[in-house]
Short mmCIF file of C-alpha atoms in Angstrom, two decimals:
data_model
loop_
_atom_site.label_atom_id
_atom_site.label_comp_id
_atom_site.label_asym_id
_atom_site.label_seq_id
_atom_site.Cartn_x
_atom_site.Cartn_y
_atom_site.Cartn_z
CA MET A 43 14.41 -5.52 30.42
CA ARG A 44 13.60 -8.88 27.51
CA ALA A 45 14.98 -6.49 25.31
CA VAL A 46 18.21 -6.04 27.31
CA SER A 47 17.44 -10.25 27.38
CA ARG A 48 18.12 -10.72 24.45
CA THR A 49 21.74 -8.69 24.18
CA ARG A 50 23.12 -10.45 26.12
CA ILE A 51 21.59 -13.90 25.77
CA LEU A 52 23.79 -13.30 22.12
CA ILE A 53 26.72 -11.68 22.58
CA ALA A 54 26.96 -15.09 25.74
CA ALA A 55 25.87 -16.61 22.22
CA ILE A 56 28.45 -15.30 19.82
CA CYS A 57 31.29 -15.25 22.19
CA LEU A 58 31.27 -18.98 23.01
CA LEU A 59 30.16 -18.76 19.38
CA ILE A 60 34.20 -17.53 19.10
CA VAL A 61 35.32 -19.86 21.75
CA TYR A 62 33.82 -22.96 19.82
CA THR A 63 35.38 -22.57 16.74
CA THR A 64 38.19 -22.07 18.29
CA GLY A 65 38.97 -24.22 20.08
CA THR A 66 37.52 -27.10 18.23
CA SER A 67 39.24 -25.77 15.14
CA ARG A 68 42.98 -26.51 17.28
CA LEU A 69 41.10 -29.28 18.98
CA HIS A 70 40.37 -30.80 15.38
CA ASP A 71 44.44 -30.11 14.81
CA ILE A 72 46.23 -31.74 16.65
CA ARG A 73 44.05 -34.73 17.19
CA ASP A 74 43.87 -35.40 13.04
CA VAL A 75 47.01 -36.21 13.04
CA MET A 76 47.59 -38.08 16.46
CA LYS A 77 49.01 -41.44 15.95
CA ALA A 78 45.75 -43.82 16.31
CA ASP A 79 46.18 -45.44 20.42
CA LEU A 80 46.56 -48.54 19.04
CA LYS A 81 46.70 -49.00 23.45
CA ALA A 82 43.18 -47.81 24.21
CA SER A 83 42.18 -50.75 23.25
CA ALA A 84 45.23 -53.67 22.92
CA SER A 85 44.38 -53.32 25.98
CA VAL A 86 45.42 -56.25 28.60
CA PHE A 87 41.79 -57.69 28.56
CA PRO A 88 42.90 -61.28 26.70
CA PRO A 89 40.41 -61.82 23.60
CA GLN A 90 38.53 -64.52 25.62
CA ALA A 91 37.54 -62.47 28.55
CA LEU A 92 36.89 -58.81 25.95
CA LYS A 93 34.31 -61.93 24.34
CA ILE A 94 32.14 -62.22 27.59
CA MET A 95 32.61 -59.42 28.67
CA ALA A 96 31.32 -57.42 25.16
CA GLY A 97 28.24 -59.37 26.12
CA GLU A 98 25.85 -59.50 23.53
CA PHE A 99 27.53 -57.02 21.42
CA LYS A 100 30.57 -58.89 20.48
CA GLY A 101 30.43 -58.03 16.69
CA LEU A 102 29.98 -53.92 17.92
CA LEU A 103 32.76 -54.29 19.08
CA GLY A 104 34.86 -55.80 17.19
CA ASP A 105 33.39 -53.21 14.14
CA LEU A 106 34.44 -50.55 16.40
CA LEU A 107 37.77 -51.85 16.70
CA LEU A 108 38.98 -52.54 13.40
CA ILE A 109 38.03 -48.75 13.13
CA ASP A 110 41.14 -48.65 15.72
CA ALA A 111 43.21 -50.97 13.86
CA ALA A 112 42.42 -49.38 10.62
CA ALA A 113 42.68 -45.75 12.46
CA PHE A 114 46.69 -46.64 12.99
CA ILE A 115 47.76 -48.68 9.63
CA GLY A 116 46.33 -45.52 7.72
CA SER A 117 48.26 -42.58 10.14
CA ASN A 118 51.20 -43.79 7.59
CA LYS A 119 53.72 -43.52 11.15
CA LYS A 120 56.45 -45.48 11.46
CA ALA A 121 55.54 -48.48 14.16
CA THR A 122 57.25 -49.45 16.15
CA GLU A 123 58.36 -53.34 17.27
CA GLU A 124 55.79 -52.37 20.23
CA ASP A 125 52.75 -50.80 18.13
CA TRP A 126 53.18 -53.89 15.19
CA GLU A 127 52.63 -56.13 19.30
CA SER A 128 49.76 -54.17 20.52
CA LEU A 129 48.78 -54.26 15.80
CA THR A 130 48.44 -58.44 16.97
CA LEU A 131 46.67 -58.61 19.60
CA LEU A 132 43.96 -55.22 18.53
CA PHE A 133 43.09 -58.34 15.57
CA LYS A 134 43.29 -60.92 18.20
CA GLN A 135 40.35 -59.32 19.89
CA ILE A 136 38.94 -58.56 16.61
CA LEU A 137 38.60 -62.08 15.25
CA ALA A 138 37.70 -63.27 19.16
CA LEU A 139 34.70 -61.30 18.93
CA ASP A 140 33.72 -61.97 15.62
CA PRO A 141 36.27 -64.22 13.36
CA PHE A 142 34.13 -63.68 9.94
CA PHE A 143 35.78 -59.90 9.21
CA LYS A 144 36.71 -60.16 6.38
CA GLN A 145 38.06 -56.99 6.85
CA ALA A 146 39.11 -57.64 9.50
CA TYR A 147 41.40 -60.50 7.81
CA TYR A 148 42.52 -58.38 5.05
CA LEU A 149 43.75 -56.11 7.03
CA VAL A 150 46.15 -58.51 9.15
CA GLN A 151 47.65 -59.86 6.22
CA SER A 152 47.80 -56.31 4.97
CA SER A 153 49.76 -55.36 7.64
CA LEU A 154 51.26 -58.18 9.86
CA THR A 155 52.53 -59.37 6.48
CA TRP A 156 53.35 -57.47 4.14
CA ASP A 157 54.54 -54.38 7.48
CA ALA A 158 55.60 -56.06 10.12
CA LYS A 159 56.64 -58.91 8.75
CA ARG A 160 54.96 -60.50 11.45
CA HIS A 161 54.69 -63.58 9.08
CA GLY A 162 53.85 -66.68 12.03
CA ASP A 163 51.12 -64.35 14.14
CA ALA A 164 49.66 -63.12 10.49
CA ASN A 165 49.08 -66.56 9.94
CA GLU A 166 47.20 -67.51 13.05
CA LEU A 167 45.28 -64.64 12.47
CA LEU A 168 44.69 -65.57 9.23
CA ALA A 169 44.00 -69.42 9.80
CA ILE A 170 40.90 -68.53 12.02
CA SER A 171 39.00 -66.41 9.70
CA ARG A 172 39.92 -69.35 7.45
CA ASP A 173 38.09 -72.20 9.84
CA SER A 174 35.70 -69.54 10.07
CA ARG A 175 34.71 -68.33 6.67
CA THR A 176 34.10 -72.51 5.25
CA TRP A 177 33.07 -69.98 2.48
CA ASP A 178 35.67 -67.63 1.69
CA TRP A 179 38.98 -69.41 -0.68
CA LEU A 180 41.35 -65.78 -0.17
CA PRO A 181 42.78 -66.48 4.08
CA GLY A 182 43.86 -69.66 2.45
CA PHE A 183 44.80 -68.82 0.11
CA PHE A 184 46.89 -65.77 1.52
CA LEU A 185 48.27 -68.54 3.89
CA GLY A 186 49.30 -70.65 1.01
CA PHE A 187 50.73 -67.84 -0.14
CA ASN A 188 52.55 -66.00 3.53
CA HIS A 189 54.30 -69.81 3.50
CA PHE A 190 55.20 -70.04 -0.43
CA TYR A 191 56.66 -66.44 -1.04
CA PHE A 192 57.84 -65.40 3.15
CA LEU A 193 58.25 -68.50 4.89
CA ASN A 194 60.11 -70.66 1.45
CA ASP A 195 57.72 -73.65 2.85
CA ASN A 196 56.70 -75.40 -0.48
CA GLU A 197 55.61 -78.28 0.96
CA SER A 198 52.35 -76.23 3.13
CA ALA A 199 52.10 -73.92 0.58
CA SER A 200 50.74 -76.26 -1.95
CA ARG A 201 48.86 -78.03 1.58
CA HIS A 202 47.37 -74.96 2.47
CA LEU A 203 46.20 -73.89 -1.76
CA MET A 204 44.63 -77.10 -1.82
CA ASP A 205 42.79 -76.35 1.35
CA ALA A 206 41.55 -73.43 -0.16
CA SER A 207 41.21 -75.04 -3.88
CA ARG A 208 38.59 -77.04 -2.07
CA VAL A 209 35.73 -74.14 -1.75
CA PRO A 210 33.58 -74.46 -3.65
CA SER A 211 34.18 -70.47 -5.04
CA ALA A 212 37.61 -70.85 -5.69
CA PRO A 213 39.49 -69.91 -8.91
CA LEU A 214 40.18 -72.69 -11.01
CA GLY A 215 44.15 -71.36 -10.70
CA LEU A 216 44.39 -71.87 -7.53
CA ALA A 217 44.56 -75.67 -7.52
CA THR A 218 46.62 -75.54 -10.49
CA LEU A 219 49.03 -73.75 -8.47
CA ALA A 220 49.34 -75.87 -5.00
CA ALA A 221 50.15 -79.09 -7.59
CA ARG A 222 52.89 -76.89 -8.91
CA LEU A 223 54.15 -75.91 -5.23
CA ALA A 224 53.62 -79.85 -4.10
CA GLN A 225 54.84 -80.37 -7.21
CA LYS A 226 58.27 -78.16 -6.71
CA ALA A 227 57.82 -79.65 -3.01
CA GLY A 228 58.70 -83.62 -4.55
CA GLU A 229 55.74 -83.78 -3.64
CA THR A 230 54.30 -84.93 -7.90
CA ILE A 231 52.22 -87.92 -6.83
CA THR A 232 50.13 -85.51 -3.56
CA ALA A 233 49.42 -83.75 -6.66
CA ILE A 234 47.67 -86.22 -9.65
CA VAL A 235 45.69 -87.78 -6.32
CA PHE A 236 44.36 -84.50 -5.38
CA LEU A 237 44.07 -82.92 -8.91
CA GLU A 238 42.30 -86.21 -10.05
CA ALA A 239 40.16 -85.32 -6.92
CA MET A 240 38.89 -81.66 -7.96
CA LEU A 241 38.37 -82.99 -11.79
CA ASP A 242 35.75 -85.49 -9.99
CA LYS A 243 33.40 -83.04 -9.31
CA ILE A 244 35.12 -80.64 -12.64
CA ASP A 245 32.06 -80.54 -14.81
CA ASP A 246 32.57 -77.52 -16.76
CA GLU A 247 34.28 -78.53 -20.31
CA GLU A 248 36.80 -76.03 -20.57
CA GLN A 249 38.46 -76.67 -16.87
CA ARG A 250 39.09 -80.22 -17.57
CA LYS A 251 40.88 -79.81 -20.32
CA VAL A 252 42.78 -77.42 -18.02
CA ILE A 253 43.05 -79.82 -14.99
CA GLU A 254 43.69 -82.99 -16.81
CA ALA A 255 46.63 -80.64 -18.75
CA ARG A 256 48.37 -80.81 -15.83
CA ILE A 257 48.14 -84.48 -14.27
CA GLU A 258 49.79 -85.20 -17.17
CA ALA A 259 52.09 -82.95 -17.36
CA LEU A 260 52.67 -83.72 -13.60
CA LYS A 261 52.18 -87.77 -14.47
CA GLY A 262 55.66 -86.83 -16.46
CA ILE A 263 56.67 -85.31 -13.98
CA LEU A 264 57.14 -89.05 -12.74
CA VAL A 265 57.89 -90.48 -15.54
CA LEU A 266 61.14 -88.28 -15.47
CA ASP A 267 62.05 -88.45 -11.76
CA LYS A 268 61.62 -92.66 -11.59
CA ALA A 269 64.13 -92.04 -14.80
CA ILE A 270 66.86 -89.96 -13.72
CA LYS A 271 66.78 -91.99 -10.03
CA SER A 272 67.20 -95.32 -11.20
CA TYR A 273 69.52 -93.02 -13.61
CA LYS A 274 71.41 -92.94 -10.70
CA GLU A 275 71.23 -96.44 -9.29
CA ARG A 276 73.57 -96.85 -12.67
CA PHE A 277 75.60 -94.27 -13.92
CA GLY A 278 75.81 -93.05 -9.78
CA THR A 279 75.62 -89.52 -11.25
CA THR A 280 72.61 -87.52 -11.93
CA PRO A 281 71.89 -86.36 -15.81
CA GLU A 282 73.27 -83.32 -17.41
CA LYS A 283 70.12 -83.32 -19.62
CA LEU A 284 66.89 -84.92 -19.98
CA ASP A 285 68.09 -87.24 -22.85
CA ASP A 286 71.02 -87.83 -21.43
CA LEU A 287 67.98 -90.13 -20.52
CA ILE A 288 67.81 -91.69 -23.72
CA ASN A 289 70.98 -91.81 -24.68
CA ARG A 290 72.51 -93.89 -21.93
CA GLY A 291 68.82 -96.31 -22.86
CA VAL A 292 67.74 -95.02 -19.30
CA ILE A 293 64.08 -94.16 -21.32
CA ALA A 294 63.10 -94.67 -24.96
CA SER A 295 61.26 -91.29 -25.41
CA LEU A 296 60.92 -87.68 -23.44
CA PRO A 297 57.79 -88.14 -22.09
CA LYS A 298 54.78 -85.38 -23.85
CA ASN A 299 54.85 -82.36 -22.21
CA PRO A 300 50.55 -81.06 -23.13
CA TYR A 301 52.01 -77.10 -22.39
CA GLU A 302 54.14 -77.98 -26.19
CA ARG A 303 57.03 -77.08 -24.26
CA PRO A 304 60.45 -79.58 -23.30
CA TYR A 305 60.50 -80.88 -20.28
CA THR A 306 63.46 -79.29 -18.50
CA LEU A 307 65.97 -80.04 -15.59
CA LYS A 308 67.45 -77.78 -13.25
CA GLY A 309 69.16 -79.10 -10.56
CA GLU A 310 68.32 -82.37 -9.54
CA LYS A 311 64.49 -80.72 -10.46
CA VAL A 312 61.65 -81.62 -13.11
CA GLN A 313 59.66 -78.53 -14.73
CA PHE A 314 57.76 -78.27 -17.11
CA MET B 212 21.06 -16.18 40.28
CA LYS B 213 20.01 -16.08 43.26
CA GLU B 214 16.79 -17.79 41.77
CA ILE B 215 18.70 -20.01 39.61
CA TRP B 216 21.35 -22.16 42.21
CA LEU B 217 18.36 -21.70 44.63
CA LEU B 218 16.43 -24.34 41.61
CA ALA B 219 19.69 -25.86 41.33
CA ALA B 220 19.92 -26.50 44.80
CA THR B 221 15.89 -27.79 44.75
CA THR B 222 16.76 -29.71 41.74
CA TYR B 223 19.48 -31.54 43.54
CA LYS B 224 17.70 -32.78 46.62
CA GLU B 225 15.55 -33.74 44.89
CA GLY B 226 17.81 -36.64 43.19
CA ILE B 227 19.31 -37.14 46.75
CA ARG B 228 16.14 -38.25 47.99
CA ASN B 229 15.48 -39.63 45.32
CA ARG B 230 18.48 -42.20 46.91
CA ILE B 231 21.16 -42.48 44.10
CA LEU B 232 23.02 -41.83 47.21
CA LEU B 233 22.20 -45.42 47.21
CA GLY B 234 23.14 -46.40 43.91
CA ILE B 235 26.52 -44.08 43.57
CA LEU B 236 26.91 -46.06 46.96
CA LEU B 237 25.50 -49.56 44.98
CA CYS B 238 28.05 -49.17 42.44
CA ALA B 239 31.28 -48.37 44.96
CA ILE B 240 30.64 -52.01 46.29
CA LEU B 241 30.01 -53.65 43.16
CA LEU B 242 33.05 -51.27 41.91
CA CYS B 243 35.59 -52.77 45.57
CA VAL B 244 33.93 -56.12 44.74
CA PHE B 245 34.83 -55.85 40.10
CA ASN B 246 37.89 -54.80 41.47
CA LEU B 247 38.78 -56.89 43.65
CA VAL B 248 38.10 -60.62 41.56
CA PHE B 249 38.70 -58.97 38.17
CA THR B 250 42.48 -57.70 38.67
CA ASN B 251 42.94 -62.03 40.18
CA MET B 252 42.55 -62.13 36.79
CA PHE B 253 45.99 -60.65 35.71
CA SER B 254 49.58 -61.92 35.41
CA HIS B 255 49.95 -58.16 34.04
CA GLU B 256 49.29 -53.92 34.21
CA LEU B 257 47.06 -55.41 37.39
CA SER B 258 47.47 -51.68 38.41
CA LYS B 259 46.08 -50.78 34.43
CA VAL B 260 43.28 -52.65 34.99
CA THR B 261 42.13 -51.48 38.02
CA VAL B 262 42.75 -47.78 36.87
CA ASP B 263 40.35 -48.74 33.62
CA ALA B 264 38.29 -50.58 36.15
CA GLY B 265 37.33 -47.38 38.54
CA LEU B 266 37.82 -44.27 35.55
CA SER B 267 35.06 -47.28 33.06
CA VAL B 268 32.85 -47.26 36.59
CA ILE B 269 32.34 -43.82 37.25
CA SER B 270 31.50 -42.94 34.03
CA ILE B 271 28.91 -45.39 33.97
CA SER B 272 27.16 -43.99 36.54
CA GLY B 273 27.72 -40.85 35.37
CA LEU B 274 25.91 -41.41 32.69
CA MET B 275 23.95 -43.09 35.12
CA THR B 276 22.60 -41.14 36.93
CA ILE B 277 22.34 -38.33 33.69
CA PHE B 278 19.96 -40.76 32.24
CA PHE B 279 17.69 -42.74 35.10
CA MET B 280 17.65 -39.78 37.82
CA GLY B 281 18.67 -36.18 36.30
CA MET B 282 16.47 -36.39 32.92
CA ASN B 283 13.65 -37.20 34.86
CA LEU B 284 14.02 -34.61 37.30
CA MET B 285 14.03 -32.69 34.14
CA ALA B 286 10.84 -33.85 31.89
CA LYS B 287 9.02 -35.22 34.99
CA ASP B 288 8.84 -31.61 35.89
CA LEU B 289 6.95 -30.63 31.97
CA ASP B 290 5.37 -34.10 32.88
CA LYS B 291 3.09 -33.30 35.72
CA ARG B 292 2.48 -29.40 34.76
CA THR B 293 4.54 -28.78 38.39
CA ILE B 294 6.97 -26.10 36.46
CA TYR B 295 3.70 -24.17 36.33
CA MET B 296 4.59 -24.17 40.02
CA VAL B 297 7.35 -22.99 39.17
CA LEU B 298 7.40 -20.52 37.21
CA ALA B 299 4.42 -18.91 39.08
CA ARG B 300 7.38 -17.93 41.25
CA PRO B 301 9.18 -14.70 40.24
CA ILE B 302 11.43 -17.63 38.32
CA SER B 303 11.96 -16.50 34.44
CA ARG B 304 12.43 -19.83 31.97
CA SER B 305 15.96 -18.96 31.44
CA GLN B 306 16.61 -19.32 35.14
CA TYR B 307 14.88 -22.33 35.18
CA VAL B 308 16.81 -24.12 32.73
CA LEU B 309 19.98 -22.92 34.40
CA GLY B 310 18.82 -23.84 37.69
CA LYS B 311 17.57 -27.18 36.35
CA PHE B 312 21.20 -28.15 34.29
CA LEU B 313 23.26 -27.28 37.71
CA GLY B 314 21.15 -28.85 40.23
CA ILE B 315 22.15 -31.91 37.87
CA SER B 316 25.21 -31.07 37.34
CA LEU B 317 25.45 -30.93 40.75
CA LEU B 318 24.02 -34.81 41.12
CA VAL B 319 26.97 -35.59 38.86
CA VAL B 320 29.65 -33.84 40.55
CA THR B 321 28.95 -35.44 43.57
CA ALA B 322 28.78 -39.19 41.94
CA VAL B 323 31.51 -38.12 40.78
CA LEU B 324 33.28 -37.41 43.99
CA LEU B 325 31.81 -40.04 46.44
CA LEU B 326 33.07 -42.87 43.22
CA GLY B 327 36.71 -41.41 42.37
CA ILE B 328 36.96 -41.53 46.37
CA VAL B 329 36.90 -45.41 46.20
CA ALA B 330 38.22 -45.75 42.25
CA THR B 331 41.46 -43.26 44.09
CA GLY B 332 40.70 -45.64 47.42
CA SER B 333 40.78 -49.78 45.18
CA VAL B 334 43.75 -48.37 42.78
CA LYS B 335 46.05 -47.43 45.52
CA LEU B 336 45.18 -51.45 47.56
CA THR B 337 45.34 -52.85 44.45
CA MET B 338 49.08 -51.20 43.82
CA LEU B 339 50.23 -51.77 47.45
CA ASN B 340 49.11 -55.25 47.45
CA ALA B 341 51.32 -55.60 43.74
CA PRO B 342 54.32 -53.22 43.83
CA ASP B 343 55.56 -54.69 40.66
CA TYR B 344 52.60 -54.43 37.95
CA ILE B 345 52.15 -50.50 38.47
CA PRO B 346 53.47 -48.98 35.37
CA PRO B 347 56.70 -46.65 35.74
CA HIS B 348 55.08 -43.23 34.89
CA PHE B 349 51.92 -43.86 36.44
CA SER B 350 50.86 -40.42 38.10
CA TRP B 351 47.97 -39.69 40.23
CA THR B 352 47.63 -36.10 38.82
CA LYS B 353 47.12 -37.97 36.12
CA PHE B 354 44.46 -39.57 37.56
CA MET B 355 43.31 -36.74 38.81
CA THR B 356 42.93 -34.59 35.33
CA ALA B 357 41.56 -37.42 34.20
CA VAL B 358 38.80 -38.10 36.22
CA PHE B 359 38.30 -33.98 35.85
CA ALA B 360 37.83 -35.14 31.79
CA LEU B 361 35.80 -37.73 32.76
CA THR B 362 33.96 -35.02 34.73
CA LEU B 363 33.66 -32.23 32.08
CA SER B 364 32.43 -34.85 29.41
CA LEU B 365 29.75 -36.10 32.16
CA LEU B 366 28.58 -31.71 31.74
CA ILE B 367 28.70 -31.56 28.25
CA ILE B 368 25.94 -35.23 28.07
CA VAL B 369 24.39 -33.10 30.84
CA SER B 370 24.23 -29.86 28.74
CA LEU B 371 22.42 -32.49 25.89
CA ALA B 372 20.23 -33.24 28.89
CA ILE B 373 18.47 -30.70 29.14
CA LEU B 374 18.11 -29.67 25.35
CA PHE B 375 16.81 -32.82 24.22
CA THR B 376 14.23 -32.37 26.99
CA VAL B 377 12.83 -29.39 26.26
CA LEU B 378 13.05 -30.17 22.68
CA THR B 379 10.93 -33.42 23.09
CA SER B 380 8.24 -33.42 25.38
CA SER B 381 9.04 -37.24 25.65
CA SER B 382 11.36 -38.15 28.05
CA PHE B 383 12.27 -41.31 26.87
CA LEU B 384 12.60 -39.48 23.79
CA ALA B 385 14.73 -37.44 24.73
CA VAL B 386 16.87 -40.08 27.06
CA LEU B 387 17.06 -41.81 23.47
CA MET B 388 18.49 -38.86 21.66
CA THR B 389 21.13 -38.71 24.17
CA ILE B 390 22.45 -42.08 24.17
CA SER B 391 22.67 -41.38 20.47
CA THR B 392 24.55 -37.98 20.80
CA TYR B 393 26.67 -39.73 23.56
CA LEU B 394 27.98 -42.54 21.59
CA ILE B 395 28.67 -40.68 18.13
CA GLY B 396 30.33 -38.01 20.44
CA GLN B 397 32.22 -41.14 21.65
CA ASN B 398 33.07 -42.57 17.86
CA ALA B 399 33.28 -39.58 15.66
CA GLU B 400 37.12 -38.79 15.88
CA ALA B 401 37.57 -41.65 14.83
CA VAL B 402 36.09 -41.85 12.30
CA ARG B 403 36.81 -38.12 11.18
CA ARG B 404 41.24 -39.25 11.44
CA LEU B 405 39.84 -42.97 9.05
CA VAL B 406 37.66 -40.56 6.73
CA LEU B 407 40.62 -38.16 6.96
CA GLN B 408 43.41 -40.41 5.50
CA THR B 409 41.74 -41.74 1.98
CA SER B 410 41.90 -39.40 -0.76
CA SER B 411 38.68 -41.15 -2.84
CA GLU B 412 37.00 -39.32 -4.81
CA ALA B 413 34.21 -42.36 -3.80
CA MET B 414 34.24 -41.44 -0.38
CA TYR B 415 33.38 -37.35 -0.80
CA THR B 416 30.37 -36.46 0.44
CA PHE B 417 30.36 -39.42 3.58
CA LYS B 418 33.92 -37.05 4.31
CA LYS B 419 31.78 -34.55 3.95
CA ALA B 420 29.12 -34.89 6.45
CA ILE B 421 31.80 -36.93 8.82
CA ILE B 422 33.33 -33.95 8.75
CA ILE B 423 29.59 -31.18 9.70
CA ILE B 424 29.01 -33.71 11.80
CA SER B 425 32.11 -33.15 14.32
CA TRP B 426 31.03 -29.38 14.36
CA LEU B 427 28.02 -30.29 15.20
CA PHE B 428 29.09 -32.97 18.07
CA PRO B 429 31.05 -33.02 20.61
CA ASN B 430 34.98 -34.43 20.94
CA LEU B 431 34.00 -36.55 23.67
CA GLU B 432 36.96 -39.19 22.97
CA ALA B 433 38.99 -35.96 23.84
CA PHE B 434 37.74 -36.06 27.29
CA ASN B 435 38.73 -39.95 27.82
CA LEU B 436 41.77 -39.68 29.85
CA LYS B 437 42.20 -43.02 30.17
CA THR B 438 45.09 -44.95 29.43
CA ALA B 439 47.34 -41.91 29.39
CA ALA B 440 45.71 -42.08 33.31
CA ALA B 441 46.33 -46.07 33.04
CA TYR B 442 49.87 -45.99 32.16
CA GLY B 443 50.96 -42.38 32.99
CA LEU B 444 51.26 -41.77 29.28
CA VAL B 445 52.03 -38.19 28.87
CA ILE B 446 48.63 -36.10 28.54
CA ASP B 447 48.93 -33.28 26.42
CA LYS B 448 48.82 -29.26 27.60
CA GLU B 449 48.00 -27.36 25.16
CA ALA B 450 45.32 -30.09 23.48
CA LEU B 451 43.96 -31.00 27.14
CA LEU B 452 43.30 -26.62 27.19
CA TRP B 453 41.71 -26.61 24.19
CA SER B 454 39.26 -29.66 24.59
CA PHE B 455 38.75 -27.53 27.50
CA LEU B 456 37.27 -24.79 26.12
CA HIS B 457 35.67 -26.97 23.37
CA GLY B 458 34.14 -28.49 25.62
CA VAL B 459 32.91 -25.40 28.35
CA SER B 460 31.68 -23.68 24.88
CA TYR B 461 30.01 -26.80 23.90
CA ILE B 462 27.51 -26.87 26.73
CA GLY B 463 27.20 -22.98 27.03
CA LEU B 464 26.06 -22.88 23.51
CA ILE B 465 24.44 -25.72 23.89
CA LEU B 466 22.14 -24.15 27.12
CA ILE B 467 22.02 -21.31 25.61
CA ILE B 468 19.97 -22.90 22.53
CA ALA B 469 17.80 -24.99 25.30
CA VAL B 470 17.01 -21.00 26.28
CA VAL B 471 15.79 -20.37 23.77
CA LEU B 472 13.55 -23.67 22.62
CA PHE B 473 12.31 -23.56 25.77
CA ASN B 474 11.88 -19.53 25.58
CA ARG B 475 9.60 -20.54 22.42
CA ARG B 476 8.30 -23.79 23.65
CA GLU B 477 4.53 -23.27 23.98
CA LEU B 478 3.79 -24.98 27.20
CA THR B 479 0.04 -26.36 27.39
#
């Protein structure tokens, strides 16, 4: 009797195993290639409502939502406007749940900025990360980059980069880049004041030399800008080249460029 | 078979005696209140929120019925040694396991049915109050399909609960293991999809591990049709069929393992 029962169990097990293997295999085939369903997580829940509902599990829920976002971004499917809308909401939810999440702002920058070209949304989300991660210069850098590269707004770009460069771990190049953009935006004095403030905080001799050179270059530009303005007032036109300033007696000599190359004039802008 | 039904009926009656229906009724009232208050917090797609909330409450109540009631019904037999009285009758251990599964499953189905009716009512009410916010493709067939899929996923958890109760001597441990399996089952698919997309060599072992996990644990996400029901999205019939076969065969296999383990277990 027991032997019969065992045989029955064995047959049932084999049959079920066949069904299970076939069913699960087909299920994987179908679902593995399914487009990540963004609507599942990016529901109509406003980010702040989700935060309240998550209770003590905000971090965990944020992690799970990020997996959804990452799965969607990695799915290589052509996204529609509606998808980008959902993804934006998803990021808003994630950052409401966990504003410190590094991977979230990385994904925001890679997907919303580069792929979706939703710069306004991306910058809004990056600002949340920047304000929360006070030790991290990258969100501020991304903000600056987006304003410079995508929005052609040098003034805002330099402001964001200046803010980012004040973060203790920020690379030195960020400060000089910010100053360059400020100068491009016509904010040479701002750039000089910013770099002089930076200089006070730097002890490393090599780094000081880099900043001092940039300050010198900017001061040279300031002198040239004033000379060009004076030239225009006296002769009614802008000089074609910087040497015109000397030839027509506006200044005695051109300031020294610390970068061992002459200053150049492009349009009305002096470059170093 | 008669013995299995007898045991299932006894387990069911015991569950009812434990005032489980009262708990479910409470859940239903809370669902109604929740729906009335909660949906008013939204300015768009009110019906979608009601469907979400309704199906979620059914799911949560089903899970609570399993964790706090169903598992206790079997663990109590083992803890209090009342199992001897049952097994002293002409009932085999296999029949005991199957009977308990059937009884607890009936309790879960009752809970789903009761809450399903309330959820349907509250969705209908929201639709009547705010007809402008009904998703354009909403259909009751999709809603019912979602409830059916949800029930099947709950039955998978019942089978796992039975297995873990048989496997461990502590009911607490069994609940913990069932909850862990539930969480893995819910998220394994998303993680699997994510790792399958990466081609990094460093992820090779992790990838293999995730693939193995996705075969060992049930894919509970495949039974989650809440979004499809809420937005009236198209439900892939083929995927639904394979999900059904995956679920039913998984339950069968888990019960066979539970029967084999229980047959070998020393009841002291």
